[in-house]
Structures are given as C-alpha cells and as structure tokens.
Coordinates of C-alpha atoms and ligand atoms in Angstrom, one line a residue:
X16 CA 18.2 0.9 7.7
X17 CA 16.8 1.4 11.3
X18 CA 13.8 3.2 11.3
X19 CA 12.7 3.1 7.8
X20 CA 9.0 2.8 7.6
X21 CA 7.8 -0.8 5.7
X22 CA 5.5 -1.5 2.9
X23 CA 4.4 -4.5 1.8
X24 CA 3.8 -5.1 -1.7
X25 CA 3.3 -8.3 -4.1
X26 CA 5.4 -7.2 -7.3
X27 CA 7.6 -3.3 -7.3
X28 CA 9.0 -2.2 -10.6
X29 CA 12.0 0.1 -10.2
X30 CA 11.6 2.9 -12.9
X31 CA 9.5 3.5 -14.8
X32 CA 10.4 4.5 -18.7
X33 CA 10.1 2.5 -21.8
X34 CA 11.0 -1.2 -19.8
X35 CA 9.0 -0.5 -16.3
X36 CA 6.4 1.1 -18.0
X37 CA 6.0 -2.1 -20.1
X38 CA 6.6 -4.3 -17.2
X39 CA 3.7 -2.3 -14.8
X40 CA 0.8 -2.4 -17.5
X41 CA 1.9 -6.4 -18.6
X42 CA 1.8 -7.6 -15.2
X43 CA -0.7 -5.4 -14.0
X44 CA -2.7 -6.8 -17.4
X45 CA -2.3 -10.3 -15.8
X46 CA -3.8 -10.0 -12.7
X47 CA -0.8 -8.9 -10.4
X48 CA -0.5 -5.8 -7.6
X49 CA 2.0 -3.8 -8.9
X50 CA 3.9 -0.6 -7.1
X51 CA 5.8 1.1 -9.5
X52 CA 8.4 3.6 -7.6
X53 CA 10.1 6.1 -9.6
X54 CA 12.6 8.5 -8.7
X55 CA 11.5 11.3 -10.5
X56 CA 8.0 14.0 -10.5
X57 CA 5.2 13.5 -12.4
X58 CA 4.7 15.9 -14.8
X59 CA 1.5 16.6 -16.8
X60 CA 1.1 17.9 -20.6
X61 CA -0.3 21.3 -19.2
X62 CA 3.3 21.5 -16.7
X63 CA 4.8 20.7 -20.1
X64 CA 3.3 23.2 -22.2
X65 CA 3.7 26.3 -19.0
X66 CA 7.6 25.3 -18.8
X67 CA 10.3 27.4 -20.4
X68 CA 12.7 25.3 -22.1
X69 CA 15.8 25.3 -19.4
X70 CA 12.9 24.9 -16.6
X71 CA 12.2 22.0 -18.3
X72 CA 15.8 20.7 -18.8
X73 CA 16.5 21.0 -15.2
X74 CA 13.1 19.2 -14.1
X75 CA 12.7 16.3 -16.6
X76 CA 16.6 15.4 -17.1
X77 CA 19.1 13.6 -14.8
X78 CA 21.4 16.6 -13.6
X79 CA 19.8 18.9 -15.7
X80 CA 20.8 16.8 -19.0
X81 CA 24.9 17.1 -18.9
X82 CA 25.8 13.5 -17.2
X83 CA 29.8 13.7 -18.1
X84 CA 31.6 10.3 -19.5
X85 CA 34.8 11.0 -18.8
X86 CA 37.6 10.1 -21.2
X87 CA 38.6 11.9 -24.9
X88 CA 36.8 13.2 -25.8
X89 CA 34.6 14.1 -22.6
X90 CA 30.7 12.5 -23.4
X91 CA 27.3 14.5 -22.5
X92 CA 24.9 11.9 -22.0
X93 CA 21.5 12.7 -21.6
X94 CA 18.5 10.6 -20.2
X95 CA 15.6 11.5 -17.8
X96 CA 14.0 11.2 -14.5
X97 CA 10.6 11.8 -14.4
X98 CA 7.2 9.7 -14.1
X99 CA 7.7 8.1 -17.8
X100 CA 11.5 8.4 -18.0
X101 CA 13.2 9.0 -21.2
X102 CA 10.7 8.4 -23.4
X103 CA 8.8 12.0 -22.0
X104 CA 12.4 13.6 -23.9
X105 CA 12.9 11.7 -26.4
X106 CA 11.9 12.0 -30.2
X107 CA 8.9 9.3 -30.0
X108 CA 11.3 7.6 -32.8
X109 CA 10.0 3.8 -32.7
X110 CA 12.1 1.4 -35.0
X111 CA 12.7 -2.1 -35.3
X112 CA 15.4 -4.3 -34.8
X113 CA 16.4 -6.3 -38.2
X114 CA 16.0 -10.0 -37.8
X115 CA 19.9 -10.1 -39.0
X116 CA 20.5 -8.5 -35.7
X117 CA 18.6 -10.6 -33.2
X118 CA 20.3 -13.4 -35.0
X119 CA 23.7 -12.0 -33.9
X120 CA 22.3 -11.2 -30.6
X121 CA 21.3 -14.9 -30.0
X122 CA 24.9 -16.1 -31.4
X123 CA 26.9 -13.5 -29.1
X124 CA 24.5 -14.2 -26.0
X125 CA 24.0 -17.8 -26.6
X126 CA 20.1 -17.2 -26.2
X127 CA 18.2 -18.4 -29.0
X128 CA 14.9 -17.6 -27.7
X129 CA 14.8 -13.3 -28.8
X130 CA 14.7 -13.6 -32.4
X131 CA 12.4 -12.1 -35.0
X132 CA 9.6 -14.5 -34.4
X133 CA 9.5 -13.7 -30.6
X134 CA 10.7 -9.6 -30.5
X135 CA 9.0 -9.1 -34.1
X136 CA 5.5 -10.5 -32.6
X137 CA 6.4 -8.0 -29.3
X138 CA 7.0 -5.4 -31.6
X139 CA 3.8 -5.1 -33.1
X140 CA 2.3 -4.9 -30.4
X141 CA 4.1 -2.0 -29.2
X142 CA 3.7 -0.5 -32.2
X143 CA -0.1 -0.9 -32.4
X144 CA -0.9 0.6 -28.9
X145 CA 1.7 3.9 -29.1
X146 CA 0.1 4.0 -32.8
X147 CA 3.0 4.7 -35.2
X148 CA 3.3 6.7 -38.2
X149 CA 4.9 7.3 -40.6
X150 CA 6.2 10.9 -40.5
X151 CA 5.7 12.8 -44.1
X152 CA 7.4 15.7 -44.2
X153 CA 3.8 17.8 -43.9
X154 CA 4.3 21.7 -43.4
X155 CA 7.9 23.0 -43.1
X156 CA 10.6 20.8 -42.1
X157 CA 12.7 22.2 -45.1
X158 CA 15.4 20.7 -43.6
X159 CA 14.4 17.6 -44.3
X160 CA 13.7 18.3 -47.3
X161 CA 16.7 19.1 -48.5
X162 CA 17.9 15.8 -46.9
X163 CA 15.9 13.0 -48.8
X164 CA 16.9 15.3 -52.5
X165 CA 20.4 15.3 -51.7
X166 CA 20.1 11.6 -51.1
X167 CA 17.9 10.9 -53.9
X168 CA 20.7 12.7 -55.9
X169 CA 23.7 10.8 -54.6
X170 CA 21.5 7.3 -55.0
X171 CA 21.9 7.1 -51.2
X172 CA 18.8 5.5 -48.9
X173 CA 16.8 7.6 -46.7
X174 CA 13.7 6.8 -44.8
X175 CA 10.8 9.0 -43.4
X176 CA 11.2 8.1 -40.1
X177 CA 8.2 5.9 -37.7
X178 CA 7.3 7.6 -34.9
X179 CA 4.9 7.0 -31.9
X180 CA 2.7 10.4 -32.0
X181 CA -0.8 11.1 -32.7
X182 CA -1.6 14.7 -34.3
X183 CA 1.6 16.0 -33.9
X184 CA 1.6 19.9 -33.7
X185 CA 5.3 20.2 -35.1
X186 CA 5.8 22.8 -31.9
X187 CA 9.7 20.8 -32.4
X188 CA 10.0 20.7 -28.2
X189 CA 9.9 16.7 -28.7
X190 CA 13.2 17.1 -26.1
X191 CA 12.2 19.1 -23.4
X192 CA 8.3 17.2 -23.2
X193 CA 5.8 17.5 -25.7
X194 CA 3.4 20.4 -24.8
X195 CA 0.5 18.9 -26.9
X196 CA 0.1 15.5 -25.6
X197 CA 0.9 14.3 -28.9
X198 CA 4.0 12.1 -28.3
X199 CA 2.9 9.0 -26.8
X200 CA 5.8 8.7 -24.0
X201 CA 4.9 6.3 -21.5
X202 CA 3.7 8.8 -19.0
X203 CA 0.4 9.1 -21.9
X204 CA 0.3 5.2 -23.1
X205 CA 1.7 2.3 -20.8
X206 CA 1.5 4.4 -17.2
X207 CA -2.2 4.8 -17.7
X208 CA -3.1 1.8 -18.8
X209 CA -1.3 0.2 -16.1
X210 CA -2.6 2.6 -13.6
X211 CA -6.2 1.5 -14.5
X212 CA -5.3 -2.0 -14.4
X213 CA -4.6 -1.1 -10.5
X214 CA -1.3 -0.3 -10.4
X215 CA 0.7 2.5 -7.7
X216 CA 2.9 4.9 -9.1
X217 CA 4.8 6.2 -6.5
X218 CA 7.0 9.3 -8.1
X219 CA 9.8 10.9 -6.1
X220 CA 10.5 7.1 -4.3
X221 CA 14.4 7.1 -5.0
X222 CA 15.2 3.4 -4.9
X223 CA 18.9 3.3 -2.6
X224 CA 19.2 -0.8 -2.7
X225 CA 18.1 -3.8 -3.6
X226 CA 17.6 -6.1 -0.5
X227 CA 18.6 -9.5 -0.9
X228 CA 19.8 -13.0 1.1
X229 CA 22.8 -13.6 -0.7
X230 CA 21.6 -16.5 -1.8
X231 CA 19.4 -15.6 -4.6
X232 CA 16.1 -14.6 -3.4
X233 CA 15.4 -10.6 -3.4
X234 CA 13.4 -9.4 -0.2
X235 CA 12.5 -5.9 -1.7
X236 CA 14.2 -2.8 -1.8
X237 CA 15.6 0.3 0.7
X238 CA 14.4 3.2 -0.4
X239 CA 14.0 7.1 0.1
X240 CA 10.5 8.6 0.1
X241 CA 9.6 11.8 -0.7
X242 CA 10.0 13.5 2.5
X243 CA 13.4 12.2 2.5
X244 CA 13.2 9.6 5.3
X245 CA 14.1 5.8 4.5
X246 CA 11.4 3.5 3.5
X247 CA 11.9 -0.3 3.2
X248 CA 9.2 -2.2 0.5
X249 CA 9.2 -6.3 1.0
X250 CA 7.8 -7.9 -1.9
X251 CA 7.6 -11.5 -3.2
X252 CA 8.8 -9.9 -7.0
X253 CA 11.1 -7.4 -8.2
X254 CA 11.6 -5.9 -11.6
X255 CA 14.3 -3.2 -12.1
X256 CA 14.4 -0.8 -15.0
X257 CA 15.6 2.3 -14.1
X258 CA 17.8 2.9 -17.4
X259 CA 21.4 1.9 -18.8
X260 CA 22.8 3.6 -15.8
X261 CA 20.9 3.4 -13.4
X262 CA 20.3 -0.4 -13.3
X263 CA 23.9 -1.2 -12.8
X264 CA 24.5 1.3 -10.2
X265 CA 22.0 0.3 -7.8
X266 CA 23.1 -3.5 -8.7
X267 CA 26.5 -2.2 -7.7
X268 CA 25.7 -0.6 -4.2
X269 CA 23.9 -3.9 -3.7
X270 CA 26.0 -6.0 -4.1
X271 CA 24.8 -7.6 -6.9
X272 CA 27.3 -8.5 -9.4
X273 CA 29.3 -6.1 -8.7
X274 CA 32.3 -6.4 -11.1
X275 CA 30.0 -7.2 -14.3
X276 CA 27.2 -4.5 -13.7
X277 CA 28.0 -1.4 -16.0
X278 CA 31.4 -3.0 -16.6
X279 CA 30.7 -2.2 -20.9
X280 CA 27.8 0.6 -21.2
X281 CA 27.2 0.5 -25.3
X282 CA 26.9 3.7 -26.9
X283 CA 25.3 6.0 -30.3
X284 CA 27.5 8.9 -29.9
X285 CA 25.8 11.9 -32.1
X286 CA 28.0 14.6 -33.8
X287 CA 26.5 18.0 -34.4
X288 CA 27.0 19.5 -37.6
X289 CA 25.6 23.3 -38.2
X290 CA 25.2 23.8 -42.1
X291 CA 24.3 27.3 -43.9
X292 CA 22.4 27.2 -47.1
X293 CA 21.9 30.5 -49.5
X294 CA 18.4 30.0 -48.8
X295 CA 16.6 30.4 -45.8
X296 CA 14.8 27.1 -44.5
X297 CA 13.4 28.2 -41.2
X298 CA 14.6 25.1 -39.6
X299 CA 12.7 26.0 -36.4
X300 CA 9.4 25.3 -38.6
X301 CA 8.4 22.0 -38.7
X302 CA 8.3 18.3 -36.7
X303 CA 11.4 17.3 -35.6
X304 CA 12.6 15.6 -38.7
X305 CA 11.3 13.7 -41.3
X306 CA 14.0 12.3 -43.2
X307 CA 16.7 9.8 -42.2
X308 CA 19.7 8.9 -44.2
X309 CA 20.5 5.0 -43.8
X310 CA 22.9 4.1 -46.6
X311 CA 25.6 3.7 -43.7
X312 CA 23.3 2.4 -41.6
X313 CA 26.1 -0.9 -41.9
X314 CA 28.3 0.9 -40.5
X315 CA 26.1 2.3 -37.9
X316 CA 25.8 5.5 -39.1
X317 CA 22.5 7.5 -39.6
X318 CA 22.4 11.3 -40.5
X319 CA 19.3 13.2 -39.4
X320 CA 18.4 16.8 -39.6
X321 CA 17.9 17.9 -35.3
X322 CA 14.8 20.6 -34.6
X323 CA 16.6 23.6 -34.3
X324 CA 15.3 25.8 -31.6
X325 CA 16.7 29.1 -30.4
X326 CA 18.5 27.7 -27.6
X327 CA 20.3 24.4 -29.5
X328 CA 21.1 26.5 -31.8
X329 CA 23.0 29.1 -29.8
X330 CA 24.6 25.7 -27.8
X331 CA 25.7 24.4 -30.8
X332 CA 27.9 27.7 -31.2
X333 CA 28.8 28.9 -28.1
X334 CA 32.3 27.5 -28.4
X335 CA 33.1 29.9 -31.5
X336 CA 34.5 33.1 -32.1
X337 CA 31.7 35.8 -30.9
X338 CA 32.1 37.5 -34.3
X339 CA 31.4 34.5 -36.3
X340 CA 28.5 33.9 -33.5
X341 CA 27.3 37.6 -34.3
X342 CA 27.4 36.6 -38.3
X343 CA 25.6 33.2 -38.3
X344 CA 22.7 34.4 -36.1
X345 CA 22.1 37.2 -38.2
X346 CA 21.3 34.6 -40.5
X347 CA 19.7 32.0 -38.9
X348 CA 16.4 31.6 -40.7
X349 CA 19.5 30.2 -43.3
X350 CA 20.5 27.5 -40.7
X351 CA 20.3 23.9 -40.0
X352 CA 21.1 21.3 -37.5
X353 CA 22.0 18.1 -38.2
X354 CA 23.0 14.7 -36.8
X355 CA 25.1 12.1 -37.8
X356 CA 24.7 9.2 -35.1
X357 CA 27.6 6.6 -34.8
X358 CA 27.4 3.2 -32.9
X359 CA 30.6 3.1 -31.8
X360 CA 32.1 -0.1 -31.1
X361 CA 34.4 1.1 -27.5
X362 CA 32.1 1.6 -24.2
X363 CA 32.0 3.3 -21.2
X364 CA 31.9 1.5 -17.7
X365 CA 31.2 2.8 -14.1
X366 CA 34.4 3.1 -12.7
X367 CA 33.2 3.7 -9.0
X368 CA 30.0 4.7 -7.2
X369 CA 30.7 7.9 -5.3
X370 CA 28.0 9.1 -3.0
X371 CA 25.7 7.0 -5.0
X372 CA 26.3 7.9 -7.8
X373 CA 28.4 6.3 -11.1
X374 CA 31.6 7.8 -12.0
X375 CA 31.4 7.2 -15.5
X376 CA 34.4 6.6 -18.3
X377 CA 35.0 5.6 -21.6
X378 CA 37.0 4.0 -23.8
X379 CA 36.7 4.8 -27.8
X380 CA 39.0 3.2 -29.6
X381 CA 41.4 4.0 -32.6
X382 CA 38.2 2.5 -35.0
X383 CA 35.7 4.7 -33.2
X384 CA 37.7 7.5 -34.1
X385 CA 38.4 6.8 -37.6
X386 CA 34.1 5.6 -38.1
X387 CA 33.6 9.5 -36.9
X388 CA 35.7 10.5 -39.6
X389 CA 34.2 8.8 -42.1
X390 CA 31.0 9.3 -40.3
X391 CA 31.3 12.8 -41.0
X392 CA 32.7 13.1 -44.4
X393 CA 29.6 10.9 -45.5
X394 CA 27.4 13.7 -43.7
X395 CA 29.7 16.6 -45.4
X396 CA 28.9 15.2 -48.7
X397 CA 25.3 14.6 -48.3
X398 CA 25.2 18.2 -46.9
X399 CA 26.7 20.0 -49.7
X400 CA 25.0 18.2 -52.4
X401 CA 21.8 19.3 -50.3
X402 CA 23.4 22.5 -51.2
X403 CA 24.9 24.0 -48.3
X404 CA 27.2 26.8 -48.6
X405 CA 29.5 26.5 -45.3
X406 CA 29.5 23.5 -42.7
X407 CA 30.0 24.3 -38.7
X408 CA 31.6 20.5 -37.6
X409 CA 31.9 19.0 -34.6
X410 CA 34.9 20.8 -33.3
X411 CA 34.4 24.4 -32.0
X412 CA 37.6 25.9 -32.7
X413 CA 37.7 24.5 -36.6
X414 CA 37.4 26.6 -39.1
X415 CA 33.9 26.5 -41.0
X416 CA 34.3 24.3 -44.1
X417 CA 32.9 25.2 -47.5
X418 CA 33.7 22.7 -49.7
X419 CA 34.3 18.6 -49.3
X420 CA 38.1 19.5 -49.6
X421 CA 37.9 21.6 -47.0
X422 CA 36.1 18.6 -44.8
X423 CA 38.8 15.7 -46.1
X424 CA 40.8 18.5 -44.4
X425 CA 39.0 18.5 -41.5
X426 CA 39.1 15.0 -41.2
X427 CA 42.4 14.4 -41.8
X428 CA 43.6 16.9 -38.7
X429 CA 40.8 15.8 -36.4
X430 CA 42.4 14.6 -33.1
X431 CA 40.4 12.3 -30.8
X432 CA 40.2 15.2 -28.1
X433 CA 38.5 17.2 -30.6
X434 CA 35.2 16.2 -31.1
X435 CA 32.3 17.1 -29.2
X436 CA 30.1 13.9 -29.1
X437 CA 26.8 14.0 -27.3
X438 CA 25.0 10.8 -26.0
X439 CA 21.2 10.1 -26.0
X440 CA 21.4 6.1 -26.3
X441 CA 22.9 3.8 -23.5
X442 CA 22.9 0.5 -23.8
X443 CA 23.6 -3.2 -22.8
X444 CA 25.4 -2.3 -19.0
X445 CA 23.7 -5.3 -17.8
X446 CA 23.6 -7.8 -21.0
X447 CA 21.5 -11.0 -21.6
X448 CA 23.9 -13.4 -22.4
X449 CA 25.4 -16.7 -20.3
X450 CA 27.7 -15.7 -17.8
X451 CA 30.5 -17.0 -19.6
X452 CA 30.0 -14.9 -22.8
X453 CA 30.2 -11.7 -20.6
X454 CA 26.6 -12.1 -19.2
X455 CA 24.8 -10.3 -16.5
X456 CA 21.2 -11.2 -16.6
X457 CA 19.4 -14.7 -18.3
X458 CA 17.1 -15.1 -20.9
X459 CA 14.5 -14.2 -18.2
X460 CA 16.1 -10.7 -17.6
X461 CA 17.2 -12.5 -14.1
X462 CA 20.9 -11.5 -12.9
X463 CA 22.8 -14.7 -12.7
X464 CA 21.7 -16.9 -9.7
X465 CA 18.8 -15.0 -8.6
X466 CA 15.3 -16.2 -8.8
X467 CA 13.0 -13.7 -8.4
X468 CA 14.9 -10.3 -9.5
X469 CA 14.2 -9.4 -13.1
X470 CA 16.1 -6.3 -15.2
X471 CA 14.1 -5.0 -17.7
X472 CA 15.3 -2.0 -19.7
X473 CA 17.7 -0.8 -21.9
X474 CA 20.7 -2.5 -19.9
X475 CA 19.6 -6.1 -20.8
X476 CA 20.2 -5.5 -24.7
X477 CA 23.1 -7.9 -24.8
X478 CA 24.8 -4.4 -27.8
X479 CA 24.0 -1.4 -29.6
X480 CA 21.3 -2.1 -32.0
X481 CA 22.6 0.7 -34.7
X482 CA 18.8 2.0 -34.3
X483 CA 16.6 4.3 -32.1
X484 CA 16.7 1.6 -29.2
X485 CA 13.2 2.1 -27.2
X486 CA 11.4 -0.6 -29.3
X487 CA 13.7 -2.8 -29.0
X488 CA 13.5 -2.0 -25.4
X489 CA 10.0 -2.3 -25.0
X490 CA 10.1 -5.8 -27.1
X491 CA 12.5 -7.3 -24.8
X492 CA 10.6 -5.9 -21.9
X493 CA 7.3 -8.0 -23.0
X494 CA 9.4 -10.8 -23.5
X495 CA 10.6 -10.8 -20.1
X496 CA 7.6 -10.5 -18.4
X497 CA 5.9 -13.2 -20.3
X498 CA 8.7 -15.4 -19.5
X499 CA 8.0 -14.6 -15.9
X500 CA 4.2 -15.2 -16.0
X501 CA 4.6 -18.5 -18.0
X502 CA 6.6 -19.6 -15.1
X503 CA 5.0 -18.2 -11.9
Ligands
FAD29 C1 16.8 13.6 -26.1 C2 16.6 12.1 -26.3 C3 15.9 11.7 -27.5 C4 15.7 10.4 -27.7 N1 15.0 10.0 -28.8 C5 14.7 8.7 -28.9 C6 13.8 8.3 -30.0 O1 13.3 9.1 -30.7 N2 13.5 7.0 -30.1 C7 14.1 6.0 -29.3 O2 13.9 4.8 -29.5 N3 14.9 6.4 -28.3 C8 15.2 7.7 -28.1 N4 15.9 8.0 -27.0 C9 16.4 7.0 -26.0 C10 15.3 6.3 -25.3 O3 14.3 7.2 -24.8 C11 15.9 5.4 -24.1 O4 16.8 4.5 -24.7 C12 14.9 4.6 -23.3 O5 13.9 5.5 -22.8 C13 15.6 3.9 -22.2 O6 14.6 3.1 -21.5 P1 14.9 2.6 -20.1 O7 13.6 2.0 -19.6 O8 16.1 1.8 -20.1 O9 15.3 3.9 -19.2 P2 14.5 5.2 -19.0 O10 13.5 5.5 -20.0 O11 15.6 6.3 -18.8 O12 13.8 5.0 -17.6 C14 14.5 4.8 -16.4 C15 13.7 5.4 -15.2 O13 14.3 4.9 -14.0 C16 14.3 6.0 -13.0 N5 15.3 5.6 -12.0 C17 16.6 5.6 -12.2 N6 17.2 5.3 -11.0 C18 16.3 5.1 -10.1 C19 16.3 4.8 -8.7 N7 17.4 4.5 -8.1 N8 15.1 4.8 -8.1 C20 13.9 5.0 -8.7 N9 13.8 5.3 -10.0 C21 15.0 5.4 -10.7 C22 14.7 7.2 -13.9 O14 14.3 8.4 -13.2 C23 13.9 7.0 -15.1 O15 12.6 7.6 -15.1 C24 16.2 9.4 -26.7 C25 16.8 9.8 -25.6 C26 17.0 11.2 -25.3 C27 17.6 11.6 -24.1

C-alpha cells in the first residue's frame, strides 16, 4: 500500500454494531485509547426521522438491504452499515440465551468457560444499561392481539416480547431507524458512552485488510478513508467485529484462515405469511409486535406478527396476480403480516471474494425444507384459529389458502425452489470452538495462533441460538474483552 497515509493508535475496533460497540465502551471503560473505524455514515435520530423509508434502506443497509445467498431457494439477507450497525435496523428485541444452550455450546466447542454463570452475569448487564422492557401490547397492535388468543386457545406458549427501548412511540419504522430515539441501538447507548470515555469513531473508514507477520502478531489494518485514498493504522491491539459477513471476508483477503473463515455462516431464515381477517386490524397501528409464539421454539421456530407498513406490505405481494393485488389492498386495514422464523440446521459459506466482496451460497438441506413445512403449518393453524379468513404463504404464485386443508395442501406441493425466505440473523462464520472441532477463533475471540487479534461479533457464536441473537452477541462480546484485560 505505497502511499497510504499512517496512524498510530493503541487499540482499533473494526465495526462497530452490537460486538464493537461493546468492545469500544468496555475497553474504553478500562483506561484504553480506542479508535473505532466503521465503514458506514453516522446518522442521527433527526436524519432518521427526515428520511423517507427507501432513502433510508439504501443509506443504513449493506447494498440497499438485498445481499443475495445464492442457492434454492435464493436468500435476501439483510444487515447494516452505518455508525451503530445492525442494531440502528433491527427490532431492539433483546433475549437471552437458555443455560441448556450455552451448555451445548461448551460441549460442541469444547470451551467450558461461556456458560450461564459467565454470559448470564454479561447479560444483565446489558440488559440493565439498554433498559429492557417488557413490551405489553399498549394501543393497537391488534395483530398481536389476535396472536397471544389464538395461542391461549390452542394451549400454545407465547411471550410478550423484551425489548431495549425507552418510550416507544409505536411509529413501527423499528427497520429503517427509529425516528424517536426510542430504540436504544448502539449508535444511542454503547457509542456514546464509549465516546465520552475518550474513544474516536471514525465513520466512512472501510477497513480493506488486516496487516499481520505471519506469525501471529497483527500490526494494524490497511484501510480506505473517506476521501477514498488508503490509510494504514498500526496499533499494538486489534478487535474485529464488523458482522457475520463481514468478519470472515476481511479474514479471507488477509490471509487469515482462509479456508475456515465463513466456511458455515448459521442462519434464522424468516417466512412471510400475509393473513386476511373479516375484521379490520389496522396492522400499521401499533409497536412492532407484542406477542411471540414459542411452543416450537424446540424446534427453532417462533411466529411473530411483522409491522406492516405501506411499503412491506406492497413487497410482500408484488409477486401475485395484479388483480388479486388490486383486491387485497382494497382491504388492507383487514391485513396482517406475520413471521414464522426457522433456525435452520444447513448454512451458507463464502464461496469466493470478488472485488472484495463475498460471494455467498447456501446449502439447506432435505430437513431444512421439511422444518419450513412444518414451520408453516404450525403458523397456518395458529393463524386461522386467530381467525383469519384467507392466508397469502410464502410462495408467490400459490394460491391463497382458506382453510388448514388447503395449507397441508400447500405443504405437501411446496418445492424447495419455492419459498421466499428472507434473512435478518447470521451467525457463527467464524466459531469459538478448538480448531479441531471446526474452530476459528479461542475462548478469547483470538483466531487460532494469533496473539493480539480478537473477533468479537456475531461470527464468534460457535451456532444459531434459536433466539433474537444481539444479546447473546453483546454477552460474548463482554466476555471477550474481559478476557483480554485480565490478561494484558
Ligand atoms: C431488520 C433487522 C431486524 C433485526 N432485529 C433484531 C432484534 O430485534 N433483536 C436482535 O437480537 N437482533 C436483531 N437483528 C440482528 C442483529 O441486529 C444482528 O445480529 C447484530 O447487530 C449483529 O451484530 P454484529 O456486531 O455481529 O454486526 P453488525 O451489528 O452488523 O455490525 C457490523 C458493523 O461492521 C461494519 N463493517 C463491516 N465491514 C467493515 C469493514 N470492512 N470496515 C469497517 N467497517 C465494517 C458494518 O458497516 C457494521 O456497521 C435484526 C437484524 C435486522 C437486519
């Protein structure tokens, strides 16, 4: 990199969403000079609250919020990049993990040492300084509603769900920025604590390498400022977090476990289910959700009404027929969204790095296929009983489905081409477990055989938790830093 301009710093985080955020304000917290360099603008609440929703789709999300995972079916995975990453879109949904997980975690990583005690004690903490709630279903939010009876009726489990906001307005923009301040994203809790603490956020720093001497030590990291020209930063400490993606690709163009990094990205794949009821519900009134269904949550399958705004909806159908299109907008004050999120067990992997950037593909199996199936029969059952009259499913060019016949039907024709899954929730690229088990990173977030290069964000997760990941993210990220300053 001849003449990139050099910086000197003592500690850079790479990224800076739920994990770097966590990782700035902790080490900042303990005394340390931290440059945080994020690819991504900042943003404020007030840009937030001026932005029309596709302004803010194409500003806030990674290629305007359609990364393709190739394969069948075809993926749209969503995550940010912006000062606060992902959790400035996401639903401020803060659960987390069960102890019975972290106990499989530690058996399938062979690391004993991120179990409840340790994660459960991080947790806490988390939870204490975003201030979770517990969402009641307040004004509107029919949707919900309708839900929680339906699974009252069928004896099923459902939940109001935590979240991480303080005087929510229910303006239901949760994914494109919250324009009241109200969702406590990073960019409004961690980034300015940290900030205060002393730390530099550098925004619109896209980080092109890691530099390292090949035998363990990381130097800093080539990088392109900006104006566009290269800039080189040397420091003593690196910690990378820039997402499930992102982490392995820049390990990959440096070199840096190459064949491992993003070999198995875990997924939640979410299938969108439009449902008309005889009755209007306004579903555009109201907080995101405020009931979640969890009697599968074994199986790794949630259902979850989604905020219906004017332009998911008219997504959702803009693969149908223009007169059934013409039909069900006319009554859209009678429509709802809904979710049903699967943890699927195949993953996706980077199959190359073009240009610098991951050419991504999956690999669902025969089980994932038949779990969506199931997945959504549970969710046709749970949506009729809530007294839906016709059910829009996954598939564009099905039929709409008015009974649970009609859905065994469905199911029983579905091809694995047919679905259209979106993704919100990557995971474990990057896992902590020993190099033998399939390992990237140890139980200090380090990639096997460095010393002083630490991963920090969802990529370390050594699976799919089942559950909205960003606590679990944030947990491990505490845990890795105070690892680090135990030893340092
Ligand atoms: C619509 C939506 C809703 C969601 N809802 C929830 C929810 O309610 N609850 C929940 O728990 N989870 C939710 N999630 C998921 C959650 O937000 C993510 O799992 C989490 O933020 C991932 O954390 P991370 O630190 O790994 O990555 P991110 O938060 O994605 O942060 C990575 C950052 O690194 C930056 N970066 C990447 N590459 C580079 C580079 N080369 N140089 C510099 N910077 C770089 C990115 O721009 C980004 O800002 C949601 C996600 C979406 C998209």
């Amino acid at each position: 990199m001849s003449g990139a301009a050099d910086v000197d710093c003592d500690v850079l985080v790479v990224g800076s969403g739920a994990g770097g955020s966590v990782a700035a304000r902790e080490l900042a917290a303990a005394g340390r000079e931290v440059t945080v360099l994020e690819e991504g603008p900042r943003v404020s609440t007030e840009d937030l609250a001026a932005a029309a929703p596709a302004e803010s789709m194409r500003r806030l999300y990674r290629n305007g919020g359609a990364t393709a995972i190739l394969g069948t079916p075809p993926i749209a995975y969503g995550e940010a990049c912006v000062v606060g990453g992902t959790t400035v879109v996401n639903g401020g949904l803060l659960w987390q993990p069960s102890a019975a997980l972290l106990d499989r975690w530690a058996t399938l990583s062979g690391y004993g040492g991120y179990r409840d005690d340790v994660v459960g004690a991080h947790f806490a903490r988390v939870r204490k300084r975003l201030g979770m709630i517990v969402q009641e279903h307040g004004d509107g939010n029919a949707d919900s509603r309708l839900l929680a009876q339906a699974a009252a009726s069928l004896g099923w489990r459902w939940q109001h769900p935590q979240r991480v906001v303080r005087g929510c307005r229910h303006r239901n923009q949760c994914a494109t920025g919250c324009p009241s301040g109200a969702k406590q994203s990073m960019a409004l809790s961690y980034l300015p604590d940290a900030e205060a603490l002393g730390a530099v956020i550098e925004p619109g720093v896209r980080v092109e390498r890691i530099l390292h001497d090949g035998g363990g030590t990381a130097l800093g990291v080539a990088a392109t400022g900006p104006d566009g020209r290269p800039v080189r930063y040397r420091a003593r400490t690196v910690f990378v977090a820039a997402g499930p993606v992102g982490t392995p690709t820049l390990l990959r163009r440096s070199g840096i476990h190459r064949r491992a990094a993003g070999r198995r990205l875990a997924l939640h794949l979410n299938l969108r289910t439009v449902a008309r009821f005889p009755r209007a519900v306004d579903a555009t009134r109201g907080t995101m959700f405020t009931a979640q269904v969890q009697e599968h949550s074994a199986l790794g399958v949630l259902v979850m009404p989604s905020n219906v705004t004017p332009g998911g909806l008219g997504a959702a159908l803009a693969g149908r027929d223009p007169g059934q299109v013409a039909a069900l907008l006319a009554a859209r004050a009678h429509l709802g969204m809904f979710t049903t999120q699967v943890r699927v067990q195949g993953t996706a992997r980077i199959s190359a790095v073009l240009g610098g950037s991951p050419l991504l593909r999956h690999g669902l199996t025969g089980a994932d296929h038949d779990l969506m199936r199931l997945a959504f029969r549970r969710t046709a059952r749970l949506l009729f009983a809530a007294g839906a009259v016709e059910l829009l499913p996954p598939t564009s060019s099905a039929p709409p489905l008015r009974s649970e016949a009609d859905a065994a039907e469905y199911c029983a024709r579905v091809r694995p081409g047919d679905w259209e899954p979106v993704s919100v929730h990557g995971m474990a690229s990057c896992p902590m477990a020993l190099p033998e088990r399939g390992g990237v990173v140890d139980d200090r977030g380090r990639p096997h055989g460095f010393t002083n290069l630490h991963l920090c964000d969802a990529s370390v997760l050594p699976g799919a938790p089942g559950i909205s990941p960003q606590g679990t993210i944030m947990s491990y990220a505490h845990e890795i830093v105070a690892r680090h300053l135990e030893s340092t």
